Coordinates of C-alpha atoms and ligand atoms in Angstrom, one line a residue:
X215 CA 2.9 34.1 -5.4
X216 CA 5.2 36.9 -4.5
X217 CA 8.4 36.0 -2.7
X218 CA 8.5 36.6 1.1
X219 CA 10.9 39.5 2.0
X220 CA 13.0 39.1 5.0
X221 CA 15.1 41.7 6.8
X222 CA 18.4 40.9 8.5
X223 CA 19.6 42.7 11.6
X224 CA 23.3 42.1 11.4
X225 CA 25.5 41.0 8.5
X226 CA 28.3 39.5 10.5
X227 CA 29.3 35.8 10.6
X228 CA 25.8 34.4 10.9
X229 CA 24.1 37.1 8.9
X230 CA 26.5 36.6 6.1
X231 CA 26.0 32.8 6.3
X232 CA 22.2 33.3 6.2
X233 CA 22.3 35.5 3.1
X234 CA 24.7 33.1 1.4
X235 CA 22.7 30.0 2.1
X236 CA 19.4 31.7 1.1
X237 CA 21.0 32.8 -2.2
X238 CA 22.8 29.6 -3.0
X239 CA 19.9 27.3 -2.3
X240 CA 17.1 29.6 -3.3
X241 CA 15.5 27.1 -5.7
X242 CA 15.4 24.2 -3.3
X243 CA 14.2 26.5 -0.5
X244 CA 11.4 27.8 -2.6
X245 CA 10.3 24.3 -3.5
X246 CA 10.2 23.4 0.2
X247 CA 8.6 26.6 1.4
X248 CA 6.1 27.0 -1.5
X249 CA 7.3 30.5 -2.1
X250 CA 10.5 32.3 -2.8
X251 CA 12.3 33.9 0.1
X252 CA 14.6 36.9 -0.5
X253 CA 16.8 38.9 1.7
X254 CA 15.5 42.4 0.9
X255 CA 16.9 44.7 3.6
X256 CA 19.8 44.5 6.0
X257 CA 21.1 46.6 8.9
X258 CA 24.8 46.7 9.2
X259 CA 27.5 49.1 10.1
X260 CA 29.6 47.8 7.3
X261 CA 27.7 48.6 4.1
X262 CA 30.5 47.0 2.0
X263 CA 29.4 43.6 3.3
X264 CA 26.5 43.5 0.7
X265 CA 29.0 43.7 -2.1
X266 CA 31.3 41.2 -0.5
X267 CA 28.4 38.7 -0.2
X268 CA 27.5 39.2 -3.8
X269 CA 24.2 40.9 -3.0
X270 CA 24.4 44.3 -4.9
X271 CA 20.6 44.8 -4.8
X272 CA 20.3 44.4 -1.1
X273 CA 19.0 47.5 0.6
X274 CA 21.3 48.5 3.4
X275 CA 20.8 50.7 6.5
X276 CA 22.9 51.5 9.5
X277 CA 19.7 51.9 11.6
X278 CA 18.2 48.5 12.6
X279 CA 14.8 50.0 13.4
X280 CA 14.5 51.0 9.7
X281 CA 14.3 47.3 8.9
X282 CA 11.9 46.5 11.8
X283 CA 9.6 49.3 10.7
X284 CA 9.7 48.6 7.0
X285 CA 6.2 47.6 5.7
X286 CA 7.7 45.3 3.0
X287 CA 9.4 43.1 5.5
X288 CA 7.5 40.1 6.8
X289 CA 10.1 38.3 8.8
X290 CA 12.8 40.0 10.8
X291 CA 16.0 37.9 11.5
X292 CA 17.8 39.2 14.5
X293 CA 21.5 38.3 14.4
X294 CA 23.0 41.2 16.4
X295 CA 23.2 39.3 19.7
X296 CA 23.3 40.7 23.2
X297 CA 20.4 42.1 25.2
X298 CA 20.0 45.6 24.0
X299 CA 19.0 46.8 21.4
X300 CA 18.1 43.2 20.4
X301 CA 15.2 43.1 22.8
X302 CA 13.8 46.4 21.8
X303 CA 14.1 45.5 18.1
X304 CA 12.4 42.1 18.6
X305 CA 9.6 43.6 20.6
X306 CA 9.1 46.4 18.0
X307 CA 9.0 43.8 15.2
X308 CA 6.4 41.8 17.1
X309 CA 4.4 45.1 17.7
X310 CA 4.5 45.7 14.0
X311 CA 3.0 42.2 13.4
X312 CA 6.2 40.7 12.0
X313 CA 7.5 37.2 12.6
X314 CA 10.9 37.0 14.1
X315 CA 13.8 34.5 13.8
X316 CA 16.7 34.9 16.2
X317 CA 20.0 33.1 17.0
X318 CA 20.2 35.1 20.3
X319 CA 20.3 32.6 23.2
X320 CA 21.0 35.3 25.8
X321 CA 18.0 37.2 24.7
X322 CA 15.7 34.2 24.7
X323 CA 17.0 32.7 27.9
X324 CA 16.7 36.0 29.8
X325 CA 13.7 37.8 28.2
X326 CA 12.0 34.8 26.4
X327 CA 9.0 34.6 28.7
X328 CA 8.2 38.2 28.1
X329 CA 8.9 38.0 24.3
X330 CA 6.8 34.9 23.8
X331 CA 3.9 36.3 25.8
X332 CA 3.9 39.4 23.6
X333 CA 4.2 37.3 20.4
X334 CA 1.3 35.1 21.5
X335 CA -0.9 38.2 22.0
X336 CA 0.1 39.5 18.5
X337 CA -0.3 36.1 16.8
X338 CA 3.3 36.0 15.5
X339 CA 6.0 33.5 15.7
X340 CA 9.4 34.0 17.4
X341 CA 11.6 31.1 16.2
X342 CA 15.0 30.4 17.8
X343 CA 16.4 27.1 16.5
X344 CA 19.8 28.6 16.0
X345 CA 20.0 29.8 19.6
X346 CA 20.9 26.3 20.8
X347 CA 23.6 24.0 19.4
X348 CA 24.1 25.9 16.1
X349 CA 23.0 23.8 13.2
X350 CA 21.6 20.8 15.2
X351 CA 17.8 20.9 15.0
X352 CA 17.5 20.1 18.7
X353 CA 14.6 22.5 19.4
X354 CA 12.6 20.9 16.6
X355 CA 13.5 17.4 17.8
X356 CA 12.4 18.2 21.4
X357 CA 9.4 20.2 20.5
X358 CA 8.0 18.1 17.7
X359 CA 9.9 14.8 17.1
X360 CA 9.8 13.8 20.7
X361 CA 6.4 15.2 21.6
X362 CA 5.1 11.8 22.6
X363 CA 7.6 11.4 25.4
X364 CA 8.0 12.3 29.0
X365 CA 11.6 13.6 28.8
X366 CA 13.5 12.1 31.8
X367 CA 16.8 14.0 31.2
X368 CA 19.1 15.6 28.7
X369 CA 22.8 16.3 28.6
X370 CA 24.5 18.4 26.1
X371 CA 27.8 19.7 24.9
X372 CA 26.3 23.1 23.9
X373 CA 29.3 25.4 23.8
X374 CA 31.5 24.8 20.8
X375 CA 34.3 27.2 22.1
X376 CA 34.5 25.3 25.4
X377 CA 34.6 21.9 23.7
X378 CA 37.3 23.2 21.2
X379 CA 39.4 24.3 24.1
X380 CA 39.1 21.1 26.1
X381 CA 39.8 19.0 23.0
X382 CA 42.9 20.9 22.0
X383 CA 44.2 20.8 25.6
X384 CA 43.8 17.0 25.7
X385 CA 45.0 16.2 22.2
X386 CA 47.8 18.7 21.7
X387 CA 48.6 19.9 25.2
X388 CA 47.9 23.4 24.1
X389 CA 47.5 26.2 26.6
X390 CA 44.0 27.5 27.4
X391 CA 44.5 31.1 26.3
X392 CA 46.1 30.1 23.0
X393 CA 43.1 27.9 22.0
X394 CA 40.6 30.6 23.1
X395 CA 42.3 33.1 20.9
X396 CA 42.0 30.7 17.9
X397 CA 38.3 30.2 18.7
X398 CA 37.8 34.0 18.6
X399 CA 39.6 34.2 15.3
X400 CA 37.4 31.5 13.8
X401 CA 34.3 33.4 14.9
X402 CA 33.1 30.7 17.4
X403 CA 33.6 32.7 20.6
X404 CA 31.1 35.1 22.1
X405 CA 31.8 38.9 22.0
X406 CA 32.6 38.5 25.7
X407 CA 34.5 35.2 25.8
X408 CA 33.9 34.8 29.6
X409 CA 30.4 33.8 28.4
X410 CA 32.0 30.7 26.8
X411 CA 34.6 29.8 29.4
X412 CA 32.6 30.5 32.5
X413 CA 29.6 28.6 31.3
X414 CA 27.1 31.5 30.8
X415 CA 26.5 30.7 27.2
X416 CA 25.8 27.1 28.0
X417 CA 23.5 28.1 30.8
X418 CA 21.5 30.2 28.4
X419 CA 21.1 27.3 26.1
X420 CA 20.4 24.7 28.8
X421 CA 17.6 26.8 30.3
X422 CA 16.0 26.9 26.9
X423 CA 16.3 23.2 26.4
X424 CA 15.1 22.5 29.9
X425 CA 12.1 24.7 29.5
X426 CA 11.1 22.9 26.3
X427 CA 11.8 19.5 27.6
X428 CA 9.8 19.8 30.9
X429 CA 7.2 22.5 30.1
X430 CA 8.5 25.1 32.6
X431 CA 9.1 28.8 32.1
X432 CA 12.6 29.9 31.2
X433 CA 14.6 30.3 34.5
X434 CA 18.2 30.9 33.5
X435 CA 18.9 32.6 36.8
X436 CA 18.3 29.3 38.7
X437 CA 20.8 27.4 36.5
X438 CA 23.9 26.2 38.4
X439 CA 26.8 27.6 36.3
X440 CA 30.4 26.6 36.4
X441 CA 32.9 27.0 33.5
X442 CA 36.0 25.3 32.3
X443 CA 38.5 28.0 33.3
X444 CA 39.9 26.0 36.3
X445 CA 40.4 22.7 34.4
X446 CA 44.2 22.1 34.1
X447 CA 46.1 19.9 31.7
X448 CA 46.8 17.5 34.6
X449 CA 43.1 17.0 35.1
X450 CA 42.6 16.2 31.5
X451 CA 45.4 13.6 31.7
X452 CA 44.3 12.1 35.0
X453 CA 40.7 11.8 33.8
X454 CA 42.0 10.0 30.7
X455 CA 44.1 7.6 32.8
X456 CA 40.9 6.8 34.8
X457 CA 39.0 6.1 31.5
X458 CA 37.1 9.4 31.2
X459 CA 37.0 12.5 29.0
X460 CA 36.2 15.9 30.5
X461 CA 33.4 17.6 28.7
X462 CA 31.6 20.8 29.6
X463 CA 28.0 19.6 29.9
X464 CA 24.6 21.1 30.4
X465 CA 22.4 18.7 32.3
X466 CA 18.6 19.0 32.9
X467 CA 17.0 16.2 34.7
X468 CA 13.5 15.5 36.1
X469 CA 13.6 14.2 39.7
X470 CA 11.0 13.7 42.4
X471 CA 12.1 17.0 44.1
X472 CA 12.0 19.1 40.9
X473 CA 14.2 19.8 37.9
X474 CA 18.0 19.7 38.0
X475 CA 19.4 22.5 35.7
X476 CA 23.2 22.6 35.9
X477 CA 26.2 23.4 33.7
X478 CA 29.6 22.3 34.7
X479 CA 32.7 20.4 33.6
X480 CA 31.8 16.7 33.7
X481 CA 33.8 13.5 33.4
X482 CA 32.1 11.0 31.1
X483 CA 33.3 7.4 30.5
X484 CA 35.2 7.4 27.2
X485 CA 33.0 4.5 26.0
X486 CA 30.0 6.9 25.7
X487 CA 29.4 8.3 22.2
X488 CA 29.0 11.8 23.6
X489 CA 32.4 11.6 25.3
X490 CA 33.9 11.5 21.8
X491 CA 32.4 14.7 20.5
X492 CA 35.4 16.8 19.8
X493 CA 36.4 20.3 18.6
X494 CA 33.7 22.8 18.0
X495 CA 31.1 20.1 17.5
X496 CA 28.1 20.0 19.8
X497 CA 25.9 17.1 20.8
X498 CA 22.8 16.7 22.9
X499 CA 21.8 13.3 24.4
X500 CA 18.1 13.1 25.3
X501 CA 16.4 10.3 27.3
X502 CA 12.7 10.0 26.7
X503 CA 10.5 7.4 28.4
X504 CA 9.2 6.0 25.1
X505 CA 12.1 6.5 22.7
X506 CA 15.0 5.8 25.2
X507 CA 18.3 7.5 24.4
X508 CA 18.6 9.7 21.2
X509 CA 21.7 11.6 20.3
X510 CA 21.9 14.7 18.2
X511 CA 25.3 15.8 16.8
X512 CA 26.6 18.6 14.6
X513 CA 28.4 21.9 14.4
X514 CA 27.5 24.1 17.3
X515 CA 28.9 27.4 15.8
X516 CA 30.0 29.0 12.6
X517 CA 28.5 30.9 9.8
X518 CA 26.7 28.3 7.6
X519 CA 25.9 25.7 10.3
X520 CA 24.1 28.4 12.3
X521 CA 22.6 29.8 9.1
X522 CA 21.2 26.3 8.4
X523 CA 19.1 26.6 11.6
X524 CA 18.1 30.2 10.9
X525 CA 17.0 29.5 7.3
X526 CA 15.0 26.4 8.5
X527 CA 13.1 28.7 10.9
X528 CA 12.4 31.1 8.1
X529 CA 11.1 28.3 6.0
X530 CA 8.9 27.1 8.8
X531 CA 7.4 30.5 9.2
X532 CA 6.8 30.9 5.5
X533 CA 4.9 27.6 5.6
X534 CA 2.9 28.8 8.6
X535 CA 2.0 32.3 7.3
X536 CA -1.5 31.4 6.5
X537 CA -2.1 29.2 9.5
X538 CA -4.3 30.0 12.5
X539 CA -2.0 31.3 15.3
X540 CA -3.8 29.1 17.9
X541 CA -2.8 25.9 16.0
X542 CA 0.9 26.5 15.7
X543 CA 3.6 24.7 17.6
X544 CA 3.9 26.6 21.0
X545 CA 7.1 28.5 21.5
X546 CA 8.1 26.5 24.5
X547 CA 6.6 23.2 23.2
X548 CA 3.8 23.1 25.8
X549 CA 0.7 25.3 25.5
X550 CA 1.5 28.6 27.3
X551 CA -1.2 28.1 30.0
X552 CA 0.1 24.6 30.6
X553 CA 3.6 25.5 31.8
X554 CA 4.1 24.3 35.4
X555 CA 5.9 25.8 38.4
X556 CA 7.9 22.6 39.1
X557 CA 10.9 23.9 41.1
X558 CA 14.5 23.9 40.0
X559 CA 16.3 21.9 42.7
X560 CA 19.1 23.4 44.7
X561 CA 22.6 22.1 43.8
X562 CA 23.3 20.8 47.4
X563 CA 20.6 18.2 47.0
X564 CA 21.8 16.6 43.7
X565 CA 23.7 13.4 43.6
X566 CA 26.8 12.7 41.4
X567 CA 30.1 10.9 41.6
X568 CA 33.2 13.0 42.0
X569 CA 36.8 13.3 40.9
X570 CA 38.9 15.0 43.5
X571 CA 42.5 16.2 43.0
X572 CA 44.5 17.5 46.0
X573 CA 48.1 18.2 46.8
X574 CA 49.3 16.7 50.0
X575 CA 52.5 16.4 52.1
X576 CA 54.2 13.2 51.0
X577 CA 54.4 11.2 54.3
X578 CA 52.7 8.3 56.1
X579 CA 49.2 8.6 57.3
X580 CA 48.1 11.4 55.0
X581 CA 45.8 9.3 52.9
X582 CA 44.3 7.8 56.0
X583 CA 43.3 11.3 57.2
X584 CA 41.7 12.1 53.9
X585 CA 39.8 8.8 53.6
X586 CA 38.6 9.0 57.2
X587 CA 36.8 12.3 56.5
X588 CA 35.2 10.8 53.4
X589 CA 34.3 7.5 55.3
X590 CA 32.7 9.4 58.1
X591 CA 30.3 10.9 55.6
X592 CA 29.7 7.5 53.9
X593 CA 31.5 8.7 50.8
X594 CA 32.9 5.6 49.2
X595 CA 36.0 5.6 46.9
X596 CA 35.9 3.9 43.6
X597 CA 39.5 4.6 42.3
X598 CA 42.7 6.2 43.4
X599 CA 45.9 7.4 41.8
X600 CA 49.0 9.1 43.5
X601 CA 51.4 11.2 41.4
X602 CA 54.6 13.0 42.3
X603 CA 54.4 16.6 41.0
X604 CA 57.5 17.3 38.9
X605 CA 58.0 20.7 40.6
X606 CA 57.9 19.5 44.2
X607 CA 59.1 16.1 45.1
X608 CA 58.1 16.4 48.8
X609 CA 54.5 16.6 47.8
X610 CA 52.1 14.1 46.3
X611 CA 49.0 14.7 44.1
X612 CA 46.2 12.5 45.3
X613 CA 43.5 11.8 42.8
X614 CA 40.3 10.1 44.0
X615 CA 37.1 9.0 42.2
X616 CA 34.1 8.5 44.5
X617 CA 30.9 6.7 44.1
X618 CA 27.7 8.7 43.8
X619 CA 27.3 11.1 46.8
X620 CA 25.0 14.0 47.8
X621 CA 26.6 17.3 46.7
X622 CA 26.0 18.9 50.1
X623 CA 27.9 16.1 51.8
X624 CA 30.7 16.3 49.3
X625 CA 31.0 20.1 49.8
X626 CA 31.3 19.6 53.6
X627 CA 33.9 16.9 53.2
X628 CA 36.0 19.0 50.8
X629 CA 36.0 21.9 53.3
X630 CA 37.2 19.5 56.1
X631 CA 39.9 18.0 53.9
X632 CA 41.1 21.5 52.8
X633 CA 41.5 22.4 56.5
X634 CA 43.9 19.6 57.1
X635 CA 47.5 20.7 57.7
X636 CA 48.8 18.1 55.3
X637 CA 46.8 19.5 52.4
X638 CA 48.0 22.6 50.5
X639 CA 45.7 24.8 48.3
X640 CA 42.3 24.1 47.1
X641 CA 40.9 20.7 46.1
X642 CA 39.9 20.5 42.4
X643 CA 36.6 18.6 42.0
X644 CA 34.9 17.5 38.8
X645 CA 31.5 15.8 38.8
X646 CA 31.3 12.4 37.1
X647 CA 28.2 11.2 35.2
X648 CA 27.8 7.8 33.7
X649 CA 24.9 9.0 31.4
X650 CA 23.3 5.6 31.5
Ligands
HSE1438 N1 30.0 31.0 21.4 C1 29.1 29.9 21.0 C2 29.8 28.6 21.1 C3 28.6 30.2 19.6 O1 31.0 28.6 21.1 O2 29.1 27.6 21.1 C4 27.4 29.4 19.3 O3 26.3 29.7 20.1

């Protein structure tokens, strides 16, 4: 049988990794797929990349639509990223009857509902394993391996750059900006790094996981999104003293009111495996009613780890080329007409424990004022630390850990405490999850 020809849109970090892996493992891949797979055509603004990657026969163009419209290409691999022209290219590929593989989480999270509907009509596959958690096959695990389960919740470290920053701050006391710069140099960070540090990238990924876990349409716009940019070195240290690590988590949970879909810094007991996932590594913890807890761990970014997921998708498509479109694994795990309108719950109604850090005047009665406000709202305190800030000996940093409390009640209490004369500045709060 003739080899399947694929076209790459982009020959950057992931595009280069994909071409390299396909070339290096060509024999094994052909034995798995049942046919050879060759990178035949690539769109790049740097034509010298083909030579660099040791692919002198690769056809190169600067115009990505040339690849999408090329009749020889069966599978288009979109690795450009961003919304436009990625969306137009993917829709054109679908229109041309081509299957698509993409690593573009932003595209899938924001335009996935439209893209999958069009792919369904045209009987083609749009595969996106590489869009979430890099090389970890979490889409396949949720969509296929855990298909027997009612998923109760999942929690993931799904942004490698953010995890790298938090780990370096904790272990080496490095400054935030310095670590971010290194993540950019290593090719982990997004083109716009605010996507990493403000939680947008994680929100894209979480909305994809949530949709696949619970059988709901993609709703990234309803994801509560908070990044790591306000986390200080002190918070990292105090969390550690209290027995916790701070991780940037995406959490999706089924509740009686609907689905929680939230991304924010989270304190996790150090004893949990996921609390010890460090550096650029990602991990997703999934709780299914039949299987219980399962944990998926691996590199969340980088050239070959991401290529591992891209190439696996390509192999899946090659295996499915002759199958009936109606009998393929649905894009969002559930049959398209079986997606439900279960609401995404508002953040005010969720329940978590909290870490609070506030700066107070250092005199008698201050703590009583703070605890009275919490007590009046039935917010119970689990642990307490007081520190003297080095730069201001007349002040005290008060660090509190609460029991589980309704988020709306906590917000109201924080407002009241911040209004006290004895408190200066804003209160830092971090949600705490036991992940039991
Ligand atoms: N910027 C992303 C991260 C790349 O750091 O996880 C992988 O999606």
